[in-house]
Coordinates of C-alpha atoms in Angstrom, one line a residue:
Chain S
M316 CA -36.1 -77.6 76.1
N317 CA -34.0 -78.6 78.3
R318 CA -34.3 -82.3 79.3
L319 CA -37.5 -82.8 82.5
S320 CA -39.9 -80.6 79.5
Y321 CA -39.1 -82.7 77.9
L322 CA -40.1 -86.0 80.4
L323 CA -42.9 -83.5 81.5
I324 CA -44.1 -83.3 77.5
L325 CA -44.7 -86.8 77.9
L326 CA -45.6 -87.9 81.1
L327 CA -48.5 -85.7 80.3
S328 CA -49.8 -86.1 76.6
C329 CA -50.2 -89.9 78.4
P330 CA -53.6 -89.2 79.2
F331 CA -55.2 -86.9 76.7
I332 CA -54.1 -90.4 74.2
A333 CA -55.4 -92.8 77.4
V334 CA -58.2 -90.4 76.1
V335 CA -58.7 -90.4 72.7
L336 CA -57.6 -94.2 72.6
S337 CA -61.0 -94.8 74.5
A338 CA -63.2 -91.9 72.1
C339 CA -61.6 -94.1 69.5
D340 CA -63.2 -97.7 70.8
E341 CA -66.9 -97.8 68.9
D342 CA -69.5 -100.4 68.4
E343 CA -68.7 -102.6 65.3
D344 CA -71.7 -101.4 62.5
C345 CA -72.5 -105.5 61.7
S346 CA -75.0 -104.3 59.1
E347 CA -72.7 -106.3 56.8
T348 CA -74.1 -109.6 58.3
D349 CA -78.2 -108.5 57.8
R350 CA -79.1 -111.2 55.7
Q351 CA -78.8 -110.9 52.1
M352 CA -82.0 -111.7 49.4
M353 CA -82.4 -111.2 46.3
W354 CA -84.9 -108.7 45.1
C355 CA -87.0 -108.7 42.3
G356 CA -88.3 -105.8 40.3
V357 CA -92.0 -105.7 38.4
Y358 CA -92.4 -105.1 35.6
T359 CA -95.3 -105.0 31.6
F360 CA -94.7 -104.6 28.9
L361 CA -97.0 -102.1 26.9
N362 CA -98.6 -104.1 24.7
D363 CA -98.4 -108.2 23.6
T364 CA -96.5 -106.9 20.4
S365 CA -93.8 -103.7 22.3
D366 CA -89.7 -104.2 23.8
K367 CA -90.9 -101.4 25.8
V368 CA -91.0 -102.0 29.7
I369 CA -93.0 -100.2 32.6
N370 CA -92.7 -100.1 36.6
D371 CA -96.3 -102.6 37.1
T372 CA -97.7 -104.1 40.5
I373 CA -98.8 -106.5 41.5
P374 CA -103.0 -106.7 42.5
Y375 CA -102.1 -109.4 44.9
L376 CA -99.3 -112.2 46.5
T377 CA -98.9 -115.0 48.0
V378 CA -94.9 -117.4 47.3
T379 CA -94.7 -120.5 48.6
A380 CA -91.3 -122.2 49.8
W381 CA -91.3 -125.5 46.8
D382 CA -92.3 -128.9 48.3
T383 CA -93.1 -127.5 51.7
D384 CA -95.4 -125.7 53.9
S385 CA -93.8 -122.5 54.0
I386 CA -94.9 -118.8 53.1
I387 CA -92.7 -116.4 52.5
I388 CA -95.4 -113.4 51.3
N389 CA -98.5 -114.3 52.1
K390 CA -101.6 -112.2 50.2
Q391 CA -99.3 -108.8 50.4
Q392 CA -100.9 -106.4 48.2
G393 CA -99.6 -103.8 45.3
I394 CA -96.0 -105.7 45.1
L395 CA -93.9 -103.3 42.8
Q396 CA -90.5 -105.7 44.6
L397 CA -89.8 -108.4 46.3
D398 CA -87.2 -109.2 48.2
L399 CA -86.9 -113.1 48.6
P400 CA -84.6 -115.1 50.5
L401 CA -82.0 -118.0 49.3
R402 CA -80.8 -121.1 51.1
Y403 CA -77.9 -121.3 53.1
S404 CA -77.5 -125.4 52.6
V405 CA -78.2 -125.9 48.6
D406 CA -77.4 -124.1 45.8
S407 CA -80.8 -124.4 44.4
T408 CA -84.1 -122.3 46.3
V409 CA -86.9 -122.5 44.6
F410 CA -89.8 -120.3 44.8
V411 CA -94.0 -120.4 44.2
F412 CA -94.9 -117.8 43.3
H413 CA -99.6 -117.3 44.1
Y414 CA -101.4 -115.2 41.8
L415 CA -105.2 -113.8 44.3
V416 CA -107.1 -111.4 42.9
E417 CA -110.5 -111.2 45.2
E418 CA -113.9 -113.3 44.2
D419 CA -116.9 -112.4 46.8
E420 CA -115.0 -109.7 48.3
E421 CA -112.4 -113.1 49.6
L422 CA -108.6 -113.8 48.2
I423 CA -108.4 -116.8 45.6
E424 CA -105.5 -117.9 43.0
D425 CA -105.7 -117.3 39.8
A426 CA -102.8 -118.4 38.5
R427 CA -99.7 -119.5 38.9
D428 CA -96.0 -120.2 38.4
T429 CA -93.0 -121.7 39.2
L430 CA -89.2 -119.9 39.8
V431 CA -86.2 -122.0 39.8
V432 CA -83.2 -120.2 41.3
K433 CA -79.4 -121.6 41.2
H434 CA -76.7 -120.2 43.4
K435 CA -73.7 -120.1 44.9
N436 CA -73.7 -119.9 49.0
T437 CA -70.2 -118.7 49.8
P438 CA -70.1 -117.9 54.1
Y439 CA -68.1 -114.7 54.8
F440 CA -65.9 -114.3 58.1
I441 CA -66.7 -110.3 59.1
S442 CA -65.4 -110.2 62.8
M443 CA -65.0 -111.6 65.9
D444 CA -67.8 -109.2 66.8
C445 CA -70.2 -109.6 64.8
G446 CA -69.0 -113.1 63.9
Y447 CA -70.6 -114.6 60.0
Q448 CA -72.1 -113.6 56.9
M449 CA -73.8 -115.5 54.4
K450 CA -72.7 -114.1 50.1
Q451 CA -75.0 -115.9 47.3
E452 CA -74.7 -115.2 44.3
I453 CA -77.1 -116.4 41.3
E454 CA -76.2 -118.0 38.5
D455 CA -79.1 -119.0 36.6
V456 CA -82.9 -118.3 36.9
Y457 CA -85.0 -120.9 35.2
F458 CA -89.0 -120.4 35.6
R459 CA -92.4 -121.7 34.1
G460 CA -96.5 -121.3 34.6
Q461 CA -98.4 -119.3 33.4
L462 CA -98.2 -115.2 33.8
L463 CA -94.2 -114.4 33.8
D464 CA -92.8 -113.9 30.2
S465 CA -89.8 -113.5 30.0
I466 CA -86.6 -112.6 33.6
D467 CA -83.8 -110.7 33.1
I468 CA -80.3 -111.3 36.2
R469 CA -79.8 -107.8 36.7
R470 CA -76.9 -108.5 39.5
K471 CA -75.9 -111.2 40.7
E472 CA -75.4 -110.7 44.9
A473 CA -77.3 -110.6 47.1
N474 CA -78.1 -107.5 49.3
N475 CA -79.4 -106.3 51.2
N476 CA -79.5 -102.6 50.4
G477 CA -82.6 -103.4 48.1
T478 CA -81.0 -103.5 44.7
E479 CA -82.5 -104.6 42.1
N480 CA -81.5 -108.7 40.9
I481 CA -83.3 -109.6 38.7
K482 CA -86.2 -108.5 36.6
L483 CA -89.6 -109.8 36.0
F484 CA -91.5 -109.7 33.3
Y485 CA -95.5 -109.9 32.2
R486 CA -97.5 -109.6 29.2
P487 CA -100.5 -107.7 29.9
Chain T
M1017 CA -58.9 -103.1 79.5
E1018 CA -57.7 -100.0 77.6
Q1019 CA -57.7 -97.7 80.8
R1020 CA -56.1 -100.7 82.7
I1021 CA -53.2 -100.8 79.5
S1022 CA -53.1 -96.7 80.0
S1023 CA -53.3 -97.2 83.8
Y1024 CA -50.7 -98.6 83.2
F1025 CA -48.0 -97.2 81.4
I1026 CA -49.1 -94.0 83.2
G1027 CA -47.1 -95.8 85.8
L1028 CA -44.5 -96.4 84.5
S1029 CA -43.7 -92.9 82.9
F1030 CA -44.1 -91.7 85.9
L1031 CA -41.8 -94.1 87.5
L1032 CA -39.5 -93.3 85.2
L1033 CA -39.9 -89.4 85.5
F1034 CA -39.3 -89.9 89.5
V1035 CA -35.7 -92.5 88.4
F1036 CA -34.5 -90.4 85.5
C1037 CA -35.3 -86.5 87.2
S1038 CA -33.1 -87.6 90.2
A1039 CA -30.8 -88.4 87.5
D1040 CA -30.7 -86.1 86.0
S1041 CA -30.9 -83.5 88.8
I1042 CA -28.4 -84.6 90.4
Q1043 CA -26.1 -84.3 87.4
A1044 CA -27.6 -80.9 87.7
Q1045 CA -25.9 -79.9 91.0
S1046 CA -23.2 -80.7 90.0
K1047 CA -22.6 -78.6 86.9
E1048 CA -24.5 -75.9 90.1
N1049 CA -22.4 -73.2 88.6
Q1050 CA -21.5 -74.4 84.8
K1051 CA -22.3 -72.0 81.7
I1052 CA -23.7 -74.0 78.9
V1053 CA -23.2 -71.6 75.3
V1054 CA -24.6 -73.5 72.3
D1055 CA -23.2 -71.8 68.5
T1056 CA -26.3 -71.7 67.3
T1057 CA -23.8 -71.1 63.8
A1058 CA -22.6 -73.9 64.5
K1059 CA -22.7 -76.3 61.3
V1060 CA -25.4 -79.8 62.2
P1061 CA -22.9 -82.7 60.7
W1062 CA -24.7 -85.3 58.1
Y1063 CA -24.7 -88.0 60.3
G1064 CA -25.9 -87.5 64.7
G1065 CA -26.8 -91.0 65.2
T1066 CA -28.3 -94.2 64.6
Y1067 CA -31.3 -95.2 67.5
V1068 CA -32.8 -98.6 67.9
G1069 CA -36.1 -98.6 69.9
I1070 CA -38.8 -101.6 71.1
D1071 CA -41.7 -100.6 71.5
L1072 CA -43.5 -101.2 75.0
F1073 CA -46.9 -101.1 74.7
G1074 CA -47.5 -104.1 71.9
L1075 CA -45.7 -105.6 75.6
G1076 CA -48.2 -104.3 77.2
A1077 CA -51.7 -104.9 75.9
K1078 CA -51.7 -108.5 75.8
A1079 CA -49.8 -108.4 79.2
F1080 CA -52.6 -106.3 80.7
G1081 CA -55.9 -108.4 78.5
G1082 CA -55.5 -107.3 75.3
D1083 CA -56.5 -110.1 72.1
F1084 CA -53.3 -109.0 70.7
L1085 CA -49.4 -109.8 70.9
S1086 CA -46.8 -106.9 69.3
S1087 CA -43.5 -106.6 69.7
E1088 CA -41.2 -104.3 67.5
V1089 CA -38.1 -103.2 67.0
S1090 CA -37.3 -99.7 65.6
I1091 CA -33.9 -98.2 64.0
R1092 CA -34.0 -94.2 62.8
V1093 CA -30.7 -92.6 61.9
N1094 CA -30.2 -88.9 62.3
L1095 CA -29.0 -87.3 59.7
K1096 CA -28.6 -83.3 60.6
N1097 CA -30.6 -82.9 63.5
M1098 CA -33.5 -82.3 61.1
I1099 CA -35.0 -86.6 59.4
Y1100 CA -35.0 -89.3 60.4
P1101 CA -34.8 -92.3 57.9
A1102 CA -37.1 -94.8 60.3
L1103 CA -37.5 -98.9 59.9
E1104 CA -39.5 -100.0 62.1
L1105 CA -40.4 -104.7 62.3
G1106 CA -42.0 -106.0 64.0
Y1107 CA -44.4 -109.8 64.5
G1108 CA -48.3 -109.9 65.5
S1109 CA -49.6 -112.1 66.9
T1110 CA -53.3 -113.6 68.0
D1111 CA -55.2 -116.8 70.2
T1112 CA -58.4 -115.7 70.7
W1113 CA -62.2 -117.1 70.5
S1114 CA -64.7 -114.8 71.2
D1115 CA -68.0 -114.6 73.5
N1116 CA -70.1 -117.0 71.0
G1117 CA -67.7 -119.6 70.1
I1118 CA -65.2 -118.2 66.7
H1119 CA -62.1 -118.9 66.9
Y1120 CA -60.1 -116.4 65.1
K1121 CA -55.6 -117.9 65.1
S1122 CA -53.0 -115.0 63.8
S1123 CA -49.7 -114.0 63.8
A1124 CA -47.7 -112.9 61.3
P1125 CA -44.2 -109.7 60.7
Y1126 CA -45.3 -106.5 59.5
V1127 CA -42.7 -104.3 57.9
R1128 CA -43.0 -100.4 58.2
L1129 CA -41.1 -97.1 55.9
G1130 CA -40.5 -94.2 56.8
A1131 CA -39.2 -90.9 57.9
D1132 CA -39.8 -88.4 61.0
F1133 CA -38.7 -84.6 60.7
N1134 CA -37.4 -82.9 63.8
T1135 CA -39.7 -79.8 65.0
M1136 CA -37.3 -78.5 66.8
F1137 CA -33.8 -79.2 64.5
K1138 CA -33.2 -75.3 65.4
K1139 CA -32.7 -75.7 68.7
G1140 CA -30.5 -78.4 68.0
D1141 CA -31.5 -80.7 71.4
V1142 CA -31.6 -84.5 71.1
S1143 CA -34.9 -85.2 73.0
H1144 CA -37.2 -83.3 70.1
V1145 CA -41.4 -83.9 68.4
Y1146 CA -41.2 -85.3 65.5
V1147 CA -44.1 -85.7 63.3
G1148 CA -44.0 -88.1 60.2
L1149 CA -44.7 -90.3 57.4
R1150 CA -44.5 -94.5 56.9
Y1151 CA -45.5 -97.1 55.1
A1152 CA -46.7 -100.7 56.1
T1153 CA -47.3 -103.4 54.6
S1154 CA -48.4 -106.7 56.3
S1155 CA -48.8 -110.7 55.2
M1156 CA -51.2 -113.0 57.3
K1157 CA -52.2 -115.8 57.2
Y1158 CA -54.9 -116.9 59.3
D1159 CA -57.5 -119.7 60.5
V1160 CA -60.5 -118.9 61.3
Y1161 CA -63.7 -121.5 62.9
T1162 CA -66.9 -122.9 65.1
E1163 CA -66.5 -125.5 66.7
P1164 CA -70.4 -127.2 66.8
V1165 CA -72.8 -127.9 69.3
D1166 CA -73.9 -131.2 70.1
D1167 CA -76.5 -132.0 72.2
P1168 CA -75.0 -134.6 74.2
L1169 CA -78.3 -135.5 75.9
W1170 CA -80.5 -136.0 72.2
G1171 CA -78.3 -136.0 70.4
D1172 CA -78.3 -134.5 68.6
A1173 CA -75.6 -130.5 67.0
L1174 CA -75.3 -127.8 65.3
T1175 CA -71.8 -126.8 63.1
N1176 CA -72.2 -123.8 63.6
P1177 CA -74.9 -121.9 65.3
L1178 CA -73.6 -118.0 64.3
L1179 CA -74.5 -119.0 60.7
I1180 CA -78.6 -120.4 61.0
D1181 CA -80.7 -120.4 58.1
N1182 CA -83.6 -119.5 60.4
I1183 CA -86.4 -119.1 56.9
W1184 CA -85.2 -122.2 55.1
G1185 CA -84.0 -124.3 57.7
G1186 CA -80.3 -126.5 58.3
D1187 CA -77.2 -124.1 59.6
I1188 CA -73.6 -123.7 57.3
P1189 CA -70.7 -125.3 59.1
Y1190 CA -67.8 -122.7 59.4
D1191 CA -64.3 -123.9 59.3
H1192 CA -61.6 -122.6 57.2
R1193 CA -57.4 -122.9 58.7
G1194 CA -54.8 -121.3 56.8
Q1195 CA -56.2 -118.1 55.5
K1196 CA -54.4 -115.6 53.0
A1197 CA -54.8 -112.1 53.3
T1198 CA -51.8 -108.3 52.7
M1199 CA -52.5 -105.5 53.4
H1200 CA -51.1 -102.4 52.6
W1201 CA -51.7 -98.9 54.4
F1202 CA -50.0 -95.4 55.9
E1203 CA -49.4 -93.8 59.6
I1204 CA -49.1 -89.8 59.5
V1205 CA -47.2 -90.4 62.9
G1206 CA -46.5 -87.2 65.9
G1207 CA -43.9 -88.2 68.9
I1208 CA -41.8 -86.6 71.7
Q1209 CA -38.3 -88.5 72.2
A1210 CA -36.6 -87.8 75.5
K1211 CA -33.0 -88.8 77.2
I1212 CA -33.2 -90.3 80.1
Y1213 CA -30.0 -90.8 80.9
R1214 CA -26.4 -91.0 79.1
N1215 CA -27.2 -92.8 75.4
F1216 CA -30.4 -94.5 76.7
Y1217 CA -34.2 -92.6 75.7
M1218 CA -37.9 -92.6 76.3
G1219 CA -40.9 -91.6 74.0
W1220 CA -44.3 -91.8 72.5
S1221 CA -45.0 -91.9 69.6
M1222 CA -49.6 -91.7 68.6
R1223 CA -50.3 -92.4 64.7
L1224 CA -52.9 -92.6 62.2
K1225 CA -52.9 -95.3 60.6
Y1226 CA -55.2 -95.6 56.7
R1227 CA -55.7 -98.2 55.3
I1228 CA -54.3 -98.1 51.4
S1229 CA -55.7 -101.4 49.7
S1230 CA -55.9 -105.2 51.1
S1231 CA -56.5 -108.5 49.1
P1232 CA -59.1 -111.2 51.5
D1233 CA -59.1 -114.5 50.9
I1234 CA -62.3 -115.3 49.7
Y1235 CA -63.6 -116.9 53.3
A1236 CA -62.8 -114.2 55.4
D1237 CA -61.9 -110.6 55.9
P1238 CA -58.7 -110.8 58.4
W1239 CA -60.1 -109.6 62.1
Y1240 CA -56.7 -108.4 63.4
V1241 CA -52.8 -106.8 61.7
P1242 CA -50.4 -106.9 62.1
G1243 CA -48.9 -103.4 62.6
F1244 CA -52.4 -101.8 62.5
G1245 CA -54.3 -104.0 64.8
Q1246 CA -58.8 -104.6 64.9
Y1247 CA -58.8 -104.9 60.6
D1248 CA -60.6 -101.8 59.0
S1249 CA -60.5 -98.2 57.1
S1250 CA -58.4 -97.0 59.2
K1251 CA -57.3 -97.5 62.9
I1252 CA -55.5 -95.0 65.8
G1253 CA -52.1 -96.4 67.0
I1254 CA -49.6 -96.0 69.6
T1255 CA -46.0 -96.7 70.7
Y1256 CA -44.9 -96.7 73.7
S1257 CA -40.5 -97.5 73.5
L1258 CA -37.4 -97.6 74.9
I1259 CA -34.4 -96.3 72.8
Y1260 CA -30.3 -96.2 72.7
K1261 CA -28.9 -94.8 71.0
L1262 CA -25.8 -96.9 69.4
P1263 CA -22.5 -95.6 70.4
F1264 CA -21.4 -95.7 66.9

């Protein structure tokens, strides 16, 4: 090829490269910045003495934020898994579980558990278009109340993809 | 913005083409009746020259409204007119505000090391089309912060309107300066280099960049990686270079 041919190729490649560059300029996926939740699975021991557990559901449940009038879950039925939001501005979150039973076509509170979650918050910059995400790592979970038997932390990082963080164990 | 940059380079290419084709035709007229016989069996010397180039794309992109300013010097050595070991040194910077009030500031050097293969080495032309590979790395520092939003009427302030806890209330300030990250990547390169006049050349290269590893700070991904572009797992890049062949 002579010099002119090279220069022509060089020139003609400009629009092609411009088209490729434009095509590759996609909108950013900002799903990472969706709120991370603490995912809780519900399990029941087979009987009072057994160590074996099975998946279970909570018939009716209301979850409130302790010391406030905020309702996080309101009279939800047949709960197999819970996703609970942890606080951004402090490193502990307290939930109150109100177990409900149906009486005379009305739901009334039958029992109550209080769950205290200690966690570490790390604000994280994702990108200029997406902004920030709050990374939350569960450090410990305490509880007191009437129905919960025990709790097991399975995965520390709160997430938005449904990965279970803690197991809630109940006795039949 | 990219359309404006592309238009700029297309325009620049037309101008250069016009100037150097004119020079080419004048030279061609003076040698009108000469016949050039190329001896393809002649032994090609090991050392065929050193080429020093500067990238205009990074400078032009900023001048035409881009967020990133990048300047780069490349050195390629011609071995047997077939292999071109290459070293590219550059410096990239950005100082950008996003529409939603995030300020990102960073500047750092980068280095690429690799080699190109002249796909037309048998023809013996000084102009050529090539493919190549690069390993690249950059260690950068970056500042990220969001300014608080004050309400002068009521005296309230949001420390960070972009990180509000809309369930429990409150917002979280974000001001982390002096963060550090390192990234390693490799590039698959395809390009063309054409002689325009005496020892002067120009060339395009298109690069597919793939992240090998990165170690971001605990509070932020880097948004801009000098030499790579916007932080991602892969990226397409371009260089547009003016090149000078050293006279030795």
